[in-house]
Amino acid sequence: MPLFQSLPGFREFYPEALARRNHLFRLWRQTALTFGFVEYDAPVLEPLELYKAKSGEEIEQQLFSFTDKGGREVVLRPELTPTACRMVGAKANALKRPIKWFNIGEFYRYERAQKGRERSFSQLNADIFGEAGVEADIELIALLVQCLTAFGLTEQDFQVRLSDRDLWCYYLEALGLDEARVRALLVAIDKHERLGDAAFKNYADQFGPLDAVLKGKILAFLQIKSLPQIETALKPFSGGKLDARIADWRRLLDGLAAMNLARFVEVDLGVVRGLAYYTGFVFEAFDRKGDLRALAGGGRYNDLVKKLGGPDLPAAGFAIGDVTMGLLLEQRGLMPAFINAPDVCVAYDGEAGRLAAFPDIQTLRAAGVRVEYPLKELAFGKQLKAALESGAKLALIYGGDELARGVVKLRDLTERHEREVPREQVPAAVRDFLTGA
RNA sequence: GCGACCGUAGCUCAGUCGGUUAGAGCACCAGAUUGUGGAUCUGGGUGUCGCGGGUUCGAUCCCCGUCGGUCGCCCCA
């Protein structure tokens, strides 16, 4: 039993686990790059104020915060959005538009771990700054979908639920509610799926019981699952803001349809997202079987850059977490098995065989081929067994008989057959084999 | 922060109605093995029975506390 343990909720990545995580990171990064997003990085430790300013003080209990040796109140970052807003805000005038940034990093929260949640977790964050139109929202949702389909997930596995805080605000205003009531109702709407009627308790405590007719309208609006339903519900209120918003919706959905993404996206006004800083379209990706928590979430936060002291810069973004994503890929059998496998395993006979193999090993490695060989000589049976268990596709055999004849055996570990190749042709033969030539 | 359940080897677990030196399978290590496939055989236990205290002649077992884990609540970035 080890004397020291890692801190609760903090994850250690043994090679196999890290290979799985790297698999996620690699495809996320590749996908974000293909969408023209550029990668940046940011501090892991931030001043407490950065999050207090935005989220209110009660969130502090969820923050991994402490006082540093200089007496500063600091936080292990719980999310990237405020940091990104600060960075972009500071140089907004110098940055080429559109600003499409992504980052892959680790985040922290001080909380009891549970399924799909740890105290440390990694996320892909992707954001677009400086574009107020639905073009940015389309781009982000398209990236989100491809960040999931890149792993082999399909519309059978997940869906993106799309909603709109602006639409909710405009609708509730049209029903005659003031700003404070609207804000309280958005919280209730966010909780309604989980809590049902109890979601309205906080509102009732604050403003008294919700009028039954009003509540009926809100509950009906919350069930909406399509644009035509939105249009029908809003007919009595037709006018400037609402009409323009419906036009935004149409352009958003038309754009997604033209990208052939309609099958992944479902209108669902029951989603509004808990965080106060969201302003317009919001979306969440869910496992369709529904036994996991959200895979990803995001939306528009047009006011945040300014609130954090920057210019008035519209923005939208999303994040995908590695924990739920990893669970889903495991469940669907989409996590590759031999991620750490070498391309080639060498087996050799004695010191002479070892030395004969070394030049080829060096040449192949220099060419980017992953080559493994036993550091200490083992019986051939064991060497080949180890080669097979490693997941390598090819074994190179430097035996005494072969070397005496100036050849090396290439053994196809999958097909179980082998052929001899003149020693000087080994690197070329290996490359041909690996490229399928 | 709250609640429920759990804690014996790297993993899955057995065990002791409280009794001497704590077990199995898998995994791992070494050898049989000086040339060919997940095999077989031999050898190896790799352990502070989570930790601390209490009860007891004696505690891995019973009691209390604590730490850790799992799941849920709160919250969800």
XYZ file of C-alpha atoms (C1' of nucleotides) in Angstrom, chain A residues 51-56 58-59 62-63 78-82 109 123 125 165 169 183 186-187 190-191 194 271-282 284 297-302 304 307 317 319, chain B residues 75-77:
52
model
C -14.869 34.372 -11.279
C -16.524 36.292 -8.476
C -17.169 39.214 -10.797
C -19.131 36.987 -13.108
C -20.767 34.238 -11.150
C -21.656 35.602 -7.734
C -21.941 31.420 -3.630
C -20.085 29.743 -6.483
C -17.287 25.089 -5.750
C -13.998 26.774 -6.547
C -12.950 26.069 -13.080
C -13.503 27.104 -16.703
C -11.751 28.983 -19.472
C -14.336 31.469 -20.675
C -13.446 34.389 -18.359
C -13.653 22.218 -9.051
C -11.933 20.175 -21.801
C -12.831 24.982 -25.422
C -32.120 32.708 -23.975
C -36.371 36.827 -22.460
C -34.034 36.103 -14.523
C -34.840 31.326 -16.499
C -33.294 29.571 -13.502
C -33.262 25.397 -16.501
C -34.149 23.219 -13.522
C -34.688 17.745 -13.400
C -32.560 24.001 -22.259
C -31.414 27.419 -21.063
C -28.127 26.567 -19.259
C -27.447 27.497 -15.696
C -24.754 30.079 -16.110
C -25.913 33.663 -15.895
C -23.586 34.987 -18.578
C -25.261 33.322 -21.551
C -27.229 35.715 -23.734
C -28.504 34.188 -26.997
C -28.465 30.775 -28.592
C -27.398 28.054 -26.180
C -25.913 21.153 -25.152
C -22.359 22.709 -23.674
C -22.085 26.247 -24.845
C -23.715 29.292 -26.216
C -23.502 32.984 -26.697
C -22.119 35.370 -24.089
C -22.185 38.750 -25.780
C -18.914 39.006 -20.871
C -18.142 42.983 -18.118
C -18.284 29.222 -27.536
C -16.659 23.137 -24.200
C -24.312 22.648 -8.182
C -23.038 22.166 -13.080
C -18.692 25.996 -15.839
